[in-house]
CSV table of C-alpha atoms and ligand atoms in Angstrom, one decimal:
chain,number,residue,atom,x,y,z
A,1,ASP,CA,85.9,-15.6,-42.1
A,2,PRO,CA,86.4,-13.5,-39.0
A,3,TYR,CA,87.2,-16.7,-37.1
A,4,ALA,CA,90.1,-17.5,-39.4
A,5,ASN,CA,92.6,-16.5,-36.6
A,6,GLU,CA,91.4,-18.1,-33.4
A,7,PRO,CA,93.9,-19.6,-30.8
A,8,ARG,CA,94.5,-23.2,-30.5
A,9,ARG,CA,92.4,-24.9,-27.6
A,10,HIS,CA,93.0,-28.0,-25.5
A,11,ILE,CA,91.1,-31.1,-26.7
A,12,ALA,CA,89.5,-31.6,-23.3
A,13,LEU,CA,87.4,-28.4,-23.8
A,14,LYS,CA,84.2,-29.5,-25.3
A,15,PRO,CA,82.7,-27.1,-27.4
A,16,ALA,CA,79.1,-25.9,-26.9
A,17,SER,CA,79.6,-23.8,-30.0
A,18,LYS,CA,82.6,-23.4,-32.2
A,19,LYS,CA,82.0,-19.8,-33.9
A,20,PRO,CA,82.1,-18.1,-31.5
A,21,PHE,CA,84.0,-20.5,-29.5
A,22,ASN,CA,82.5,-21.6,-26.3
A,23,ALA,CA,83.5,-24.7,-24.3
A,24,GLU,CA,83.7,-26.4,-20.9
A,25,LEU,CA,85.6,-29.2,-19.3
A,26,SER,CA,84.3,-32.5,-18.1
A,27,PRO,CA,83.1,-32.0,-14.5
A,28,LEU,CA,85.4,-34.9,-13.6
A,29,LEU,CA,88.5,-33.0,-14.5
A,30,LEU,CA,87.1,-29.7,-13.3
A,31,CYS,CA,87.0,-30.8,-9.7
A,32,GLU,CA,90.6,-32.2,-9.6
A,33,ASN,CA,92.3,-28.8,-9.3
A,34,PHE,CA,91.6,-26.1,-7.0
A,35,ILE,CA,93.3,-23.7,-9.4
A,36,THR,CA,92.1,-24.4,-12.8
A,37,PRO,CA,95.0,-24.7,-15.3
A,38,ASN,CA,94.7,-22.0,-18.0
A,39,GLU,CA,94.3,-24.3,-21.1
A,40,LEU,CA,91.4,-26.0,-19.2
A,41,PHE,CA,89.5,-22.9,-18.1
A,42,TYR,CA,86.1,-22.8,-19.7
A,43,VAL,CA,85.8,-20.2,-22.8
A,44,ARG,CA,82.9,-17.9,-23.3
A,45,ASN,CA,83.3,-15.8,-26.3
A,46,HIS,CA,80.3,-13.8,-27.9
A,47,LEU,CA,82.6,-12.8,-31.0
A,48,PRO,CA,85.9,-13.6,-32.7
A,49,VAL,CA,89.0,-13.4,-30.6
A,50,PRO,CA,90.8,-10.1,-31.6
A,51,GLU,CA,94.5,-10.2,-32.2
A,52,VAL,CA,96.2,-7.6,-30.2
A,53,ASP,CA,99.8,-6.4,-30.6
A,54,PRO,CA,101.0,-5.9,-26.9
A,55,ASP,CA,103.4,-3.2,-28.2
A,56,ASN,CA,100.9,-0.9,-29.5
A,57,TYR,CA,98.1,-1.6,-26.9
A,58,GLU,CA,96.6,1.4,-25.2
A,59,LEU,CA,93.9,1.6,-22.6
A,60,GLU,CA,91.7,4.6,-22.5
A,61,VAL,CA,90.1,6.0,-19.6
A,62,GLU,CA,87.4,8.7,-19.7
A,63,ILE,CA,85.2,10.3,-17.2
A,64,GLU,CA,81.8,11.6,-18.2
A,65,GLY,CA,81.7,15.5,-18.2
A,66,LYS,CA,85.6,15.7,-18.1
A,67,SER,CA,87.6,16.6,-21.3
A,68,ARG,CA,90.8,14.9,-20.3
A,69,ILE,CA,91.3,11.4,-21.6
A,70,LEU,CA,94.0,9.3,-19.8
A,71,SER,CA,95.8,6.5,-21.7
A,72,PHE,CA,98.1,3.7,-20.5
A,73,THR,CA,100.4,1.5,-22.5
A,74,LEU,CA,100.8,-2.1,-21.2
A,75,ASP,CA,104.3,-1.3,-19.7
A,76,GLU,CA,102.6,1.8,-17.9
A,77,LEU,CA,100.1,-0.4,-16.4
A,78,LYS,CA,102.7,-2.9,-15.3
A,79,LYS,CA,104.6,-0.3,-13.4
A,80,LEU,CA,101.7,0.4,-11.1
A,81,PRO,CA,101.4,-1.4,-7.8
A,82,LYS,CA,100.8,-5.1,-8.5
A,83,HIS,CA,98.2,-7.1,-6.9
A,84,THR,CA,97.1,-10.9,-7.0
A,85,ILE,CA,93.8,-12.3,-6.1
A,86,THR,CA,92.5,-15.8,-6.4
A,87,ALA,CA,88.9,-15.6,-7.9
A,88,THR,CA,86.2,-17.7,-9.5
A,89,ILE,CA,84.6,-16.7,-12.5
A,90,MET,CA,81.3,-18.1,-13.6
A,91,CYS,CA,79.0,-17.7,-16.6
A,92,ALA,CA,75.4,-16.8,-15.8
A,93,GLY,CA,74.4,-19.8,-17.8
A,94,ASN,CA,76.3,-22.3,-16.0
A,95,ARG,CA,74.0,-25.4,-15.4
A,96,ARG,CA,71.6,-24.1,-18.0
A,97,SER,CA,71.1,-27.7,-19.4
A,98,GLU,CA,69.4,-28.6,-16.2
A,99,MET,CA,66.8,-25.6,-16.4
A,100,THR,CA,66.0,-26.1,-20.0
A,101,LYS,CA,64.7,-29.7,-19.0
A,102,VAL,CA,61.8,-28.1,-17.1
A,103,LYS,CA,60.9,-25.9,-20.2
A,104,ALA,CA,63.0,-24.8,-23.1
A,105,VAL,CA,65.2,-21.7,-22.6
A,106,LYS,CA,67.3,-19.8,-25.0
A,107,GLY,CA,71.1,-20.0,-24.7
A,108,LEU,CA,74.2,-22.3,-24.9
A,109,ASN,CA,73.4,-25.7,-23.4
A,110,TRP,CA,76.1,-25.5,-20.6
A,111,GLY,CA,76.8,-28.3,-18.1
A,112,PRO,CA,78.2,-27.6,-14.7
A,113,ALA,CA,81.5,-26.6,-15.9
A,114,ALA,CA,81.1,-22.9,-17.3
A,115,ILE,CA,83.1,-22.1,-14.2
A,116,GLY,CA,86.8,-21.8,-13.1
A,117,ASN,CA,89.1,-20.6,-10.4
A,118,ALA,CA,92.2,-18.8,-11.2
A,119,CYS,CA,95.0,-16.5,-9.5
A,120,TRP,CA,94.7,-13.1,-11.3
A,121,THR,CA,97.5,-10.5,-11.3
A,122,GLY,CA,97.3,-6.9,-12.4
A,123,VAL,CA,96.4,-3.3,-11.5
A,124,LYS,CA,93.6,-2.2,-9.1
A,125,LEU,CA,91.0,-0.4,-11.1
A,126,ARG,CA,90.5,1.7,-8.1
A,127,ASP,CA,94.2,2.8,-8.5
A,128,ILE,CA,93.6,3.8,-12.0
A,129,LEU,CA,90.4,5.7,-11.1
A,130,LYS,CA,92.2,7.6,-8.6
A,131,LEU,CA,94.6,8.6,-11.1
A,132,ALA,CA,91.8,9.9,-13.2
A,133,GLY,CA,90.5,11.9,-10.4
A,134,VAL,CA,87.6,9.9,-9.5
A,135,THR,CA,86.7,9.9,-5.7
A,136,GLU,CA,84.8,7.6,-3.2
A,137,ASP,CA,81.9,10.0,-3.1
A,138,GLU,CA,81.1,11.1,-6.6
A,139,GLU,CA,77.6,12.4,-6.6
A,140,ASN,CA,76.6,11.9,-10.4
A,141,LEU,CA,79.0,9.2,-11.6
A,142,LYS,CA,77.4,5.7,-10.7
A,143,HIS,CA,78.8,3.3,-13.1
A,144,VAL,CA,82.1,2.1,-14.7
A,145,GLN,CA,81.7,0.9,-18.4
A,146,PHE,CA,84.3,-1.5,-20.1
A,147,GLU,CA,84.7,-2.0,-23.7
A,148,GLY,CA,86.4,-5.0,-25.4
A,149,LEU,CA,88.5,-5.0,-28.5
A,150,ASP,CA,86.2,-7.8,-30.0
A,151,PHE,CA,83.4,-6.6,-32.3
A,152,ASP,CA,80.5,-7.8,-34.3
A,153,ALA,CA,79.6,-7.4,-38.0
A,154,THR,CA,78.3,-4.1,-37.5
A,155,SER,CA,81.5,-3.0,-35.6
A,156,LYS,CA,79.7,-3.0,-32.2
A,157,GLN,CA,82.3,-3.9,-29.4
A,158,TYR,CA,81.5,-6.3,-26.5
A,159,GLY,CA,80.7,-4.1,-23.4
A,160,ALA,CA,79.5,-4.2,-20.0
A,161,SER,CA,79.5,-2.0,-16.7
A,162,ILE,CA,79.6,-2.6,-12.9
A,163,PRO,CA,78.6,0.0,-10.2
A,164,LEU,CA,81.1,2.6,-9.4
A,165,TRP,CA,81.1,1.5,-5.6
A,166,LYS,CA,82.4,-1.9,-6.5
A,167,ALA,CA,85.2,-0.4,-8.8
A,168,ILE,CA,86.3,2.2,-6.2
A,169,ASP,CA,85.9,0.3,-2.8
A,170,ASN,CA,89.2,-1.1,-1.5
A,171,ARG,CA,87.1,-4.3,-0.6
A,172,GLY,CA,86.1,-4.6,-4.2
A,173,ASP,CA,89.2,-5.9,-5.5
A,174,VAL,CA,88.4,-5.2,-9.1
A,175,LEU,CA,91.6,-5.9,-11.1
A,176,LEU,CA,92.9,-4.9,-14.7
A,177,ALA,CA,94.6,-8.2,-15.0
A,178,TYR,CA,97.6,-9.0,-17.2
A,179,GLU,CA,98.5,-12.4,-15.6
A,180,MET,CA,96.5,-15.5,-15.4
A,181,ASN,CA,97.9,-18.1,-12.8
A,182,GLY,CA,101.4,-16.5,-13.3
A,183,VAL,CA,101.6,-16.2,-17.0
A,184,PRO,CA,100.4,-13.6,-19.6
A,185,ILE,CA,96.5,-13.9,-20.0
A,186,PRO,CA,96.1,-16.3,-22.8
A,187,ARG,CA,94.3,-14.9,-25.9
A,188,ASP,CA,91.0,-16.7,-25.3
A,189,HIS,CA,90.8,-15.2,-21.7
A,190,GLY,CA,91.4,-11.6,-22.8
A,191,PHE,CA,95.1,-10.8,-23.7
A,192,PRO,CA,96.7,-8.4,-22.9
A,193,ILE,CA,94.3,-7.0,-20.2
A,194,ARG,CA,91.0,-8.2,-18.9
A,195,VAL,CA,88.9,-6.9,-16.1
A,196,ILE,CA,88.4,-9.2,-13.1
A,197,VAL,CA,85.3,-8.3,-11.1
A,198,PRO,CA,85.4,-10.8,-8.3
A,199,GLY,CA,82.1,-12.1,-6.9
A,200,VAL,CA,80.3,-10.8,-10.0
A,201,VAL,CA,78.9,-12.6,-13.1
A,202,GLY,CA,81.3,-13.7,-15.8
A,203,ALA,CA,79.6,-11.2,-18.4
A,204,ARG,CA,81.1,-8.1,-16.5
A,205,ASN,CA,84.5,-9.3,-16.5
A,206,VAL,CA,85.4,-7.8,-19.8
A,207,LYS,CA,88.4,-9.3,-21.8
A,208,TRP,CA,90.6,-7.6,-24.3
A,209,LEU,CA,89.8,-4.2,-22.5
A,210,SER,CA,90.2,-1.3,-24.6
A,211,ARG,CA,88.4,1.4,-22.8
A,212,ILE,CA,87.0,2.5,-19.3
A,213,TYR,CA,84.3,5.1,-19.1
A,214,VAL,CA,83.1,6.3,-15.7
A,215,SER,CA,79.6,7.4,-16.3
A,216,VAL,CA,76.1,8.4,-15.0
A,217,ASN,CA,74.4,5.6,-16.7
A,218,GLU,CA,75.2,1.8,-17.1
A,219,SER,CA,76.8,0.5,-20.2
A,220,PRO,CA,74.4,1.0,-23.3
A,221,SER,CA,75.7,-2.5,-24.7
A,222,HIS,CA,73.2,-5.1,-25.7
A,223,TRP,CA,74.8,-7.5,-23.0
A,224,GLN,CA,74.2,-5.0,-20.3
A,225,GLN,CA,70.7,-4.0,-21.4
A,226,ASN,CA,69.1,-6.8,-23.1
A,227,ASP,CA,70.7,-9.9,-21.7
A,228,TYR,CA,72.1,-11.3,-18.6
A,229,LYS,CA,68.9,-10.4,-16.6
A,230,GLY,CA,66.5,-12.5,-14.6
A,231,PHE,CA,62.8,-12.9,-14.8
A,232,SER,CA,59.7,-14.4,-13.3
A,233,PRO,CA,58.8,-17.9,-14.5
A,234,SER,CA,55.8,-16.4,-16.1
A,235,VAL,CA,57.4,-14.0,-18.3
A,236,ASP,CA,57.8,-15.2,-21.9
A,237,TRP,CA,59.3,-14.0,-25.2
A,238,ASP,CA,56.1,-12.1,-25.9
A,239,THR,CA,55.8,-10.4,-22.6
A,240,VAL,CA,59.5,-9.8,-21.6
A,241,ASP,CA,60.5,-6.3,-21.0
A,242,TYR,CA,64.3,-6.0,-20.4
A,243,THR,CA,64.0,-2.6,-18.8
A,244,LYS,CA,62.0,-4.0,-15.9
A,245,SER,CA,65.0,-6.2,-14.5
A,246,PRO,CA,68.3,-5.1,-13.2
A,247,ALA,CA,71.4,-6.3,-14.8
A,248,ILE,CA,72.9,-9.4,-13.1
A,249,GLN,CA,75.9,-8.5,-10.8
A,250,GLU,CA,76.8,-10.5,-7.7
A,251,LEU,CA,75.8,-14.1,-8.3
A,252,PRO,CA,73.8,-16.3,-5.8
A,253,VAL,CA,75.2,-19.3,-4.1
A,254,ILE,CA,75.6,-22.4,-6.3
A,255,SER,CA,77.1,-26.0,-6.0
A,256,ALA,CA,77.4,-29.1,-8.3
A,257,ILE,CA,78.4,-32.6,-8.1
A,258,CYS,CA,81.3,-33.1,-10.4
A,259,ASN,CA,82.2,-36.8,-9.7
A,260,PRO,CA,80.3,-39.0,-10.4
A,261,LEU,CA,78.5,-38.0,-13.5
A,262,ASP,CA,74.9,-37.9,-13.9
A,263,GLY,CA,73.9,-41.4,-15.3
A,264,GLN,CA,77.2,-43.0,-14.3
A,265,LYS,CA,77.5,-46.5,-12.8
A,266,VAL,CA,79.3,-46.2,-9.6
A,267,HIS,CA,81.6,-48.5,-7.6
A,268,LEU,CA,81.4,-48.6,-3.9
A,269,GLU,CA,84.7,-48.3,-1.7
A,270,GLU,CA,84.1,-50.5,1.2
A,271,GLY,CA,80.5,-49.7,1.4
A,272,TYR,CA,80.8,-46.0,0.7
A,273,LEU,CA,80.0,-43.9,-2.4
A,274,LYS,CA,82.6,-41.2,-2.9
A,275,VAL,CA,81.0,-37.8,-4.2
A,276,LYS,CA,83.1,-34.7,-5.1
A,277,GLY,CA,82.2,-31.3,-6.4
A,278,TYR,CA,82.6,-27.6,-6.1
A,279,ALA,CA,80.4,-24.6,-4.3
A,280,TRP,CA,80.8,-20.9,-4.7
A,281,SER,CA,78.8,-17.9,-3.9
A,282,GLY,CA,79.1,-14.2,-5.3
A,283,GLY,CA,79.5,-10.9,-3.5
A,284,GLY,CA,82.6,-12.1,-1.6
A,285,GLN,CA,80.8,-14.5,0.5
A,286,ARG,CA,82.4,-17.8,1.8
A,287,ILE,CA,80.9,-21.3,1.6
A,288,VAL,CA,80.3,-22.4,5.3
A,289,ARG,CA,78.5,-25.8,4.7
A,290,VAL,CA,77.8,-28.1,1.8
A,291,ASP,CA,75.0,-30.8,2.5
A,292,VAL,CA,74.3,-33.9,0.3
A,293,THR,CA,71.5,-36.3,0.5
A,294,ILE,CA,70.8,-39.7,-1.2
A,295,ASP,CA,67.3,-40.3,0.3
A,296,GLY,CA,65.4,-37.1,-1.1
A,297,GLY,CA,66.3,-35.0,2.0
A,298,LYS,CA,65.4,-37.3,4.8
A,299,THR,CA,69.1,-37.5,5.9
A,300,TRP,CA,71.6,-34.7,5.0
A,301,HIS,CA,75.3,-35.5,5.1
A,302,VAL,CA,77.8,-32.7,5.7
A,303,ALA,CA,80.5,-32.6,3.1
A,304,ASN,CA,84.3,-32.1,3.9
A,305,PHE,CA,86.1,-29.2,2.4
A,306,ASP,CA,89.0,-30.3,0.4
A,307,ALA,CA,90.2,-26.9,-0.7
A,308,GLN,CA,89.1,-23.5,0.5
A,309,ASP,CA,90.8,-20.0,0.3
A,310,SER,CA,91.7,-18.3,3.6
A,311,ALA,CA,90.3,-15.0,2.7
A,312,VAL,CA,87.4,-13.6,4.8
A,313,PRO,CA,84.0,-12.5,3.6
A,314,PRO,CA,83.2,-9.9,2.0
A,315,LYS,CA,86.4,-10.6,0.2
A,316,HIS,CA,86.2,-14.4,-0.2
A,317,TRP,CA,86.2,-14.8,-4.1
A,318,ALA,CA,87.3,-18.4,-4.6
A,319,TRP,CA,85.3,-21.5,-4.9
A,320,THR,CA,85.4,-24.4,-2.5
A,321,LEU,CA,86.1,-28.0,-3.5
A,322,TRP,CA,84.4,-30.6,-1.3
A,323,SER,CA,84.1,-34.4,-1.1
A,324,LEU,CA,82.1,-36.9,1.0
A,325,LYS,CA,82.0,-40.6,1.4
A,326,ILE,CA,78.4,-41.6,2.0
A,327,PRO,CA,77.8,-44.9,3.6
A,328,ILE,CA,75.4,-47.2,1.3
A,329,ASN,CA,72.9,-49.3,3.1
A,330,GLU,CA,73.4,-53.1,2.4
A,331,LYS,CA,69.8,-53.4,1.2
A,332,ILE,CA,70.6,-51.3,-1.8
A,333,LYS,CA,71.1,-53.8,-4.5
A,334,ASP,CA,73.5,-54.0,-7.4
A,335,GLY,CA,72.3,-52.0,-10.4
A,336,GLU,CA,69.9,-50.1,-8.1
A,337,GLU,CA,69.4,-46.2,-8.9
A,338,LEU,CA,70.4,-43.6,-6.4
A,339,GLU,CA,69.6,-40.0,-6.7
A,340,ILE,CA,72.3,-37.6,-5.2
A,341,TRP,CA,71.4,-33.9,-4.3
A,342,VAL,CA,73.6,-31.2,-3.1
A,343,LYS,CA,73.1,-27.7,-1.7
A,344,ALA,CA,75.6,-25.2,-0.5
A,345,ILE,CA,75.2,-22.6,2.2
A,346,ASP,CA,77.1,-19.3,2.2
A,347,SER,CA,78.4,-17.1,5.0
A,348,CYS,CA,75.1,-15.0,4.9
A,349,TYR,CA,73.3,-18.3,5.3
A,350,ASN,CA,71.9,-17.9,1.9
A,351,THR,CA,71.2,-21.4,0.3
A,352,GLN,CA,70.0,-22.7,-3.1
A,353,PRO,CA,66.5,-23.1,-4.3
A,354,GLU,CA,65.1,-26.8,-4.3
A,355,SER,CA,64.0,-27.0,-7.7
A,356,PHE,CA,64.3,-25.4,-11.2
A,357,GLU,CA,60.5,-25.0,-11.7
A,358,ASN,CA,60.2,-22.0,-9.4
A,359,ILE,CA,63.4,-20.2,-10.6
A,360,TRP,CA,62.9,-21.0,-14.4
A,361,ASN,CA,63.7,-18.0,-16.6
A,362,LEU,CA,63.3,-17.6,-20.3
A,363,ARG,CA,67.1,-17.1,-20.9
A,364,GLY,CA,68.1,-19.8,-18.7
A,365,VAL,CA,70.5,-17.8,-16.3
A,366,LEU,CA,71.1,-18.0,-12.4
A,367,ASN,CA,70.7,-21.9,-12.6
A,368,ASN,CA,71.4,-22.5,-8.9
A,369,ALA,CA,68.7,-25.1,-7.7
A,370,TYR,CA,70.0,-28.1,-5.9
A,371,HIS,CA,72.0,-30.1,-8.3
A,372,ARG,CA,70.5,-33.6,-8.6
A,373,ILE,CA,72.0,-36.6,-10.4
A,374,LYS,CA,71.1,-40.1,-10.8
A,375,VAL,CA,73.7,-43.1,-10.5
A,376,ASN,CA,73.5,-46.8,-10.5
A,377,VAL,CA,75.3,-48.8,-7.9
A,378,CYS,CA,77.6,-51.5,-8.8
A,379,ARG,CA,78.2,-54.0,-5.9
B,1,MTE,N1,84.5,-9.8,-22.7
B,1,MTE,C1,84.6,-9.8,-24.0
B,1,MTE,N2,85.3,-8.8,-24.3
B,1,MTE,N3,83.9,-10.5,-24.9
B,1,MTE,C2,83.1,-11.5,-24.4
B,1,MTE,O1,82.6,-12.3,-25.2
B,1,MTE,N4,82.4,-12.8,-22.5
B,1,MTE,C3,81.9,-12.6,-21.1
B,1,MTE,C4,83.2,-12.2,-20.3
B,1,MTE,N5,83.9,-11.2,-20.9
B,1,MTE,C5,83.1,-11.8,-23.0
B,1,MTE,C6,84.0,-11.1,-22.3
B,1,MTE,C7,81.2,-13.8,-20.5
B,1,MTE,S1,79.6,-13.9,-20.8
B,1,MTE,C8,82.1,-14.5,-19.6
B,1,MTE,S2,81.1,-15.8,-18.9
B,1,MTE,C9,83.4,-14.5,-19.4
B,1,MTE,O2,84.0,-13.4,-20.1
B,1,MTE,C10,84.1,-15.7,-19.8
B,1,MTE,O3,85.4,-15.8,-19.5
B,1,MTE,P1,86.5,-16.7,-20.0
B,1,MTE,O4,86.1,-16.9,-21.4
B,1,MTE,O5,87.8,-16.3,-19.8
B,1,MTE,O6,86.1,-18.0,-19.1
B,2,MO,MO1,78.8,-15.5,-19.4
């Protein structure tokens, strides 16, 4: 069993699949911490978790067209200038369970908690690339490929790539991280080294990093070429052509209500309904406003920000936690159903689509329509 040696997991992580292990937290717990505790951070593994001996760990760095291969031990990486960023990572399939209600999609049935926010410490990828002789204005080299130490039954490793500009730009903040919230990165999250590509889809944040390849083309891996891409709602499994869509990198703006839960009975606090959640945008954009409605959009209430990082766009990588007390009209009776909607607006004034119907895609990615939940009022 390739899964015989998996790490222990916190019981609060509810598995969406066990082999490979994929799990998320209850949204109620998720929005309680601006920094998600390591043991509660969602896990998205495509393959068994590799066991890596930190003393024998080596990272290889190769440049297409150059014969020299650099290699770094863990100690050598730790001696390079150390940086810390606070960044949210989100799976492209976060909130898939809502899109699949419109029409079935293929993929893990994620709720709204395939997302987490952490402090990541490590070496700037830019510093490594400079040591390898890669410059800001390479003419032919366009991508940086990453390979993980996890592999499938045919010995194919997990892999992905990002554009070279993101890797080399000082504002890109791409890290080869060895710490998560001040401790060595836990096994499930990529021990001993994982790539943190802030503002970019989870899939490019390669865990258990073994090799960096600076190249002319994108990663040839399945996950770069034939997965993690968006399509028109009219594309189905008979007509899909993966060469026709670009790989997802920066993610669009998203938000979700974490408390109350969909279908919950809610108690009013002195005539008010308390609502809490998160909002986040990719590409280093900051959340500037979160709007909530309980009357189908006739009245929008602006939420308060309970926690937001001070970083400025386009280097704002962390999510925003928000809350709001909505006054409930006395005419609303005990047991009556209320529908709550939320949408967020980012610093580019981009906002979320209203419904899933028009953004539906066969793989169920980019699920960022208004989050809509129903609750029953208890008087
Ligand atoms: N890296 C490797 N080596 N193997 C993987 O399966 N999964 C990716 C990414 N990096 C993956 C990986 C995906 S799809 C996501 S969403 C994030 O890791 C999840 O990171 P986490 O498990 O630390 O939350
Ligand atoms: Mo993912």
